XYZ file of N, CA, C and O in Angstrom:
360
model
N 13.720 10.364 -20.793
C 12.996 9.283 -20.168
C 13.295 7.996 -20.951
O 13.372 8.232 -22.156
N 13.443 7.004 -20.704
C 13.993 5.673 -20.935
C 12.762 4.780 -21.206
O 11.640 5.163 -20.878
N 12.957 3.674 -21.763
C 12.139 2.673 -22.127
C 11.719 1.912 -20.615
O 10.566 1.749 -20.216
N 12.877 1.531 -19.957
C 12.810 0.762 -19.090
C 12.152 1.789 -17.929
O 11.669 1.104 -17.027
N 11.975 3.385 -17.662
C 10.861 3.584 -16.840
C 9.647 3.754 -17.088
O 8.776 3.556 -16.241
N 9.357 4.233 -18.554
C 8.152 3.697 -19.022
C 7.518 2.352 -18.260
O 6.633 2.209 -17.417
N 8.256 1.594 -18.850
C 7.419 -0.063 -18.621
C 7.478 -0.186 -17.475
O 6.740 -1.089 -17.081
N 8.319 0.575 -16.302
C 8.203 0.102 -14.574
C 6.645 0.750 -14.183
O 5.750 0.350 -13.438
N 6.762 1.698 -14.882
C 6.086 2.970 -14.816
C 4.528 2.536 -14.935
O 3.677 2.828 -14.095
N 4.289 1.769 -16.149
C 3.099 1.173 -16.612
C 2.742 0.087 -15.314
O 1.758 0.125 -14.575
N 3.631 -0.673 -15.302
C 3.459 -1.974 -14.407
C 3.042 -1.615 -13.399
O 1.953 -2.115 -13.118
N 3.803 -0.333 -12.067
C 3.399 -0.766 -10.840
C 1.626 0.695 -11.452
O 0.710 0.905 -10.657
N 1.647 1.047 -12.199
C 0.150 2.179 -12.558
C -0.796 1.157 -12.531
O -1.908 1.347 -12.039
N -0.311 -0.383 -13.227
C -1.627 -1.277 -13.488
C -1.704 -2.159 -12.206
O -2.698 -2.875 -12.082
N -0.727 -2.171 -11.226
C -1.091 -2.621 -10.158
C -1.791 -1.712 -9.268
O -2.849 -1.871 -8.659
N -1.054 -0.805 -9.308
C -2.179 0.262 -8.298
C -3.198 0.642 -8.789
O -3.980 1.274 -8.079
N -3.493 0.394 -10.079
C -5.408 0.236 -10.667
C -6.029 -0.948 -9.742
O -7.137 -0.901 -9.209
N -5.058 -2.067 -9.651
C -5.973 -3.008 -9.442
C -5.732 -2.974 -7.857
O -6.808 -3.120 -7.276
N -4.554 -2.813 -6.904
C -5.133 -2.590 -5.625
C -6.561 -1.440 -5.291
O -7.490 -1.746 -4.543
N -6.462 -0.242 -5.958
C -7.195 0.857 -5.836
C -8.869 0.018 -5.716
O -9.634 0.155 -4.760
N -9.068 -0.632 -6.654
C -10.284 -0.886 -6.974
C -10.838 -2.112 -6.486
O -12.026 -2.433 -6.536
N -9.753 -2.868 -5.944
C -9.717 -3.831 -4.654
C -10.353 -3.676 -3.393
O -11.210 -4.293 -2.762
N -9.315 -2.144 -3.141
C -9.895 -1.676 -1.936
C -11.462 -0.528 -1.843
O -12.309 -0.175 -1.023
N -11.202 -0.379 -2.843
C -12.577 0.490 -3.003
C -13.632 -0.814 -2.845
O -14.288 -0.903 -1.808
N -13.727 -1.500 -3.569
C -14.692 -2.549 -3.157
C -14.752 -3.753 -1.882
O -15.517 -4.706 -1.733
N -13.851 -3.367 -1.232
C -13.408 -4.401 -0.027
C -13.851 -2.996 1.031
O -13.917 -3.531 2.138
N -14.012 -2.262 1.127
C -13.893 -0.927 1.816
C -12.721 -1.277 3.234
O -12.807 -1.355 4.460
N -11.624 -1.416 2.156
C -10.158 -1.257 3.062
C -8.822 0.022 2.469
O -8.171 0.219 1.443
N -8.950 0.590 3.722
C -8.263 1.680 3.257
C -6.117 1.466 2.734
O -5.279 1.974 1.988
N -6.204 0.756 3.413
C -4.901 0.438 3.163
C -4.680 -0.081 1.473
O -4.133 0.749 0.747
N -5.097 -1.445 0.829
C -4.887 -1.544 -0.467
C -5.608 -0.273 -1.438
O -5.202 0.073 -2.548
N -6.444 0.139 -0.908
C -6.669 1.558 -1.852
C -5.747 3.032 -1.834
O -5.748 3.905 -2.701
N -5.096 3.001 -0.762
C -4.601 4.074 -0.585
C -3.198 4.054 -1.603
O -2.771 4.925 -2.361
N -2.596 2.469 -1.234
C -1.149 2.240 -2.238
C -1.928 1.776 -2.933
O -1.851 0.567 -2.717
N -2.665 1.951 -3.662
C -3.048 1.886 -4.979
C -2.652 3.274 -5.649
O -1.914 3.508 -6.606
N -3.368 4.091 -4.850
C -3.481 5.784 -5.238
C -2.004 5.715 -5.404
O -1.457 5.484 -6.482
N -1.382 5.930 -4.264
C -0.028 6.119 -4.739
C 1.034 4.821 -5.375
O 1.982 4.730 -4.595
N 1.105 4.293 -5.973
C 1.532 3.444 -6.994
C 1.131 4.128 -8.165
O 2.047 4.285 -8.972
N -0.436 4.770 -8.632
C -0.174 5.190 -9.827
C -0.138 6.422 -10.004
O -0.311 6.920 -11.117
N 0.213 7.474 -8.369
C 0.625 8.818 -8.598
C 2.141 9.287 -8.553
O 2.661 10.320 -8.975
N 2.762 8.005 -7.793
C 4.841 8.594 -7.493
C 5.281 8.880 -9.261
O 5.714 9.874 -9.844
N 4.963 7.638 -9.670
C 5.853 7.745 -11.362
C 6.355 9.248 -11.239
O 7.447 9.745 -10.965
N 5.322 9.677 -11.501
C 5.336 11.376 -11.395
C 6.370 12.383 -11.270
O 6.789 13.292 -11.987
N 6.736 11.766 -9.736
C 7.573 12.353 -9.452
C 8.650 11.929 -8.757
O 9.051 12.301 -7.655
N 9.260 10.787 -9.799
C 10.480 10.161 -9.365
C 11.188 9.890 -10.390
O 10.754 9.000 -11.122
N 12.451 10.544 -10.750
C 13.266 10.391 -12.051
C 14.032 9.017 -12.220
O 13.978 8.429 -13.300
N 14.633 8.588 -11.321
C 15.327 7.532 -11.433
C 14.628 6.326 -11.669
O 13.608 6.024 -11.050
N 15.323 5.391 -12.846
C 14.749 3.999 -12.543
C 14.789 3.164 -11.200
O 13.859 2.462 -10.804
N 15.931 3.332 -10.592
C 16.055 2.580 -9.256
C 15.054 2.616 -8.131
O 14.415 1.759 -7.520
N 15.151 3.860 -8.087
C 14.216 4.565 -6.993
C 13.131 4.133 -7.246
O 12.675 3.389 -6.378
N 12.124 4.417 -8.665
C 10.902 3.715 -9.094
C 10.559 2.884 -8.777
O 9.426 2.927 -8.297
N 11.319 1.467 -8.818
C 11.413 0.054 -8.498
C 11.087 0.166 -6.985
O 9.965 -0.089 -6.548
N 12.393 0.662 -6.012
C 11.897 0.169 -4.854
C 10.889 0.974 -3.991
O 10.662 0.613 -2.836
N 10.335 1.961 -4.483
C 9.466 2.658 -3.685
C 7.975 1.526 -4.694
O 7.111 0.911 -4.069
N 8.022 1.533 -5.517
C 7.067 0.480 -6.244
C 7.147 -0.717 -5.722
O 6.073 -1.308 -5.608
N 8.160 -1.291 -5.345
C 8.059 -2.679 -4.451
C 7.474 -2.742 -3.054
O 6.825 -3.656 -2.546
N 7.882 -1.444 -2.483
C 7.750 -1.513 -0.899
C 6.156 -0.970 -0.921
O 5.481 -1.443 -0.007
N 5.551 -0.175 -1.703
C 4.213 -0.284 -1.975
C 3.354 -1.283 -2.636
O 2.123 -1.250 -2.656
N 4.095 -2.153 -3.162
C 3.076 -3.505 -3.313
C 3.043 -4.330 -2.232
O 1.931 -4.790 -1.971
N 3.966 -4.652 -1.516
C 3.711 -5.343 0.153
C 3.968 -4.708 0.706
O 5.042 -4.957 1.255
N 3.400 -3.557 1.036
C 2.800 -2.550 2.355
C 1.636 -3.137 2.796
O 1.600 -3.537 3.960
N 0.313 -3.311 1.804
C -0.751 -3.731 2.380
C -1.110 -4.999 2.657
O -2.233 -5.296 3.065
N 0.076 -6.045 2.396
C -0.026 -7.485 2.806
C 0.521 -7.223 4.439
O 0.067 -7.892 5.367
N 1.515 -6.196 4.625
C 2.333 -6.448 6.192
C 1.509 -5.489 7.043
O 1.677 -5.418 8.261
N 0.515 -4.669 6.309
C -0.195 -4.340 7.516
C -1.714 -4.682 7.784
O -2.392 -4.139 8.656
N -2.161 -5.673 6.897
C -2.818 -6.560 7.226
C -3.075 -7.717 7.505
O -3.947 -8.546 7.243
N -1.733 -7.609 8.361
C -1.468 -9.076 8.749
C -1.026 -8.602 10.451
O -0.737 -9.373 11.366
N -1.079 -7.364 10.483
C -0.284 -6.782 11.815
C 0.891 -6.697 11.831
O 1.295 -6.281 12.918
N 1.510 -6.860 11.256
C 3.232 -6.724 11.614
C 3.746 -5.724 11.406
O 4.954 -5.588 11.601
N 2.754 -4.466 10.824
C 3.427 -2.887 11.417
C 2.282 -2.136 11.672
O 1.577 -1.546 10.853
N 2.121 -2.237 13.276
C 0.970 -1.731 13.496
C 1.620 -0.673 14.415
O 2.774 -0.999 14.693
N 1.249 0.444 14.949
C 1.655 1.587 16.102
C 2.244 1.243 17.369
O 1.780 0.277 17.973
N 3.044 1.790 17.775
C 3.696 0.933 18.670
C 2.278 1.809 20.130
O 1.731 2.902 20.268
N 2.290 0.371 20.921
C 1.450 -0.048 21.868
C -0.346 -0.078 21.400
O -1.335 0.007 22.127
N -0.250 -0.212 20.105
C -1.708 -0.377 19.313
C -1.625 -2.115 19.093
O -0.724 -2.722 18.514
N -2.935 -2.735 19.787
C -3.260 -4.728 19.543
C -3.278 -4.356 17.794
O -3.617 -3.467 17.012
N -2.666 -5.700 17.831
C -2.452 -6.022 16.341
C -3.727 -6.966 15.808
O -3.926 -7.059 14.597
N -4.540 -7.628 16.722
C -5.733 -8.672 16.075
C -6.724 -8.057 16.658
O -6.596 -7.829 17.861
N -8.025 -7.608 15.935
C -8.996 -7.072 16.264
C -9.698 -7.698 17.165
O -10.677 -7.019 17.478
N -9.616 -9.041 17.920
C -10.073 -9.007 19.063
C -9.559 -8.054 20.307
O -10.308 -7.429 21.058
N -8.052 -8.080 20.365
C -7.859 -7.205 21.249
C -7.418 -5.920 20.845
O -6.407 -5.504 21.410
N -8.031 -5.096 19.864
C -8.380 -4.005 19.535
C -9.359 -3.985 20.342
O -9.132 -3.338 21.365
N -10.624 -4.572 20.246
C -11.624 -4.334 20.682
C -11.197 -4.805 22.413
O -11.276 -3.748 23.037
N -11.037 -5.249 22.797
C -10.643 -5.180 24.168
C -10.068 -4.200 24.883
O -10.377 -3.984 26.055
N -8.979 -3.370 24.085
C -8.402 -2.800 24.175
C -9.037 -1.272 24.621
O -9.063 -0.645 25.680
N -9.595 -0.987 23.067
C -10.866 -0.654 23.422
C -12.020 0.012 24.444
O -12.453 1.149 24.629
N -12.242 -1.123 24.925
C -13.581 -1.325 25.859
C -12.880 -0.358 27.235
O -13.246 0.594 27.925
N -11.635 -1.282 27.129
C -10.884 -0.927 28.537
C -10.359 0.394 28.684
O -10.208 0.911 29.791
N -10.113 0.882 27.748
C -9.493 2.359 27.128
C -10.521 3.441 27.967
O -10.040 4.139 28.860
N -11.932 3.526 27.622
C -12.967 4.823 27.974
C -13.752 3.738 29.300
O -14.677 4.173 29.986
């Protein structure tokens, strides 16, 4: 194990402390969830490279899906027409 995954290793653990506990107190499941996993992959990912970008693409995961821009395909992206959506659905 290397110096340089140590310290990736530490970095995205202390970000996913602080999304985790973000979302625990925001009661939003998305920044808590890549929280969880930000400080559970280390684990089980040998490469430095790999570390990095699965650690990157989990720190703006929960900015792009709370903003809508990857939401289910034929699921409203702004909770007004969720809720419209919704209504009209049942």
């Amino acid at each position: 194990m290397s110096t340089s995954f140590l310290v990736w290793s530490m970095l995205f653990g202390s970000v996913g402390l602080g999304f985790f506990i973000y979302g625990k107190r925001q009661s939003a499941i998305s920044p808590m969830a890549c929280g969880l996993a930000l400080m559970i992959y280390p684990y089980f990912v040998s490469s430095v490279i790999v570390l990095v970008i699965i650690g990157l693409v989990l720190m703006v995961l929960p900015y792009f899906l709370s903003q809508g821009l990857l939401t289910p395909c034929g699921y409203p992206s702004t909770s007004a027409t969720r809720k419209q959506y919704f209504t009209n659905a049942m």
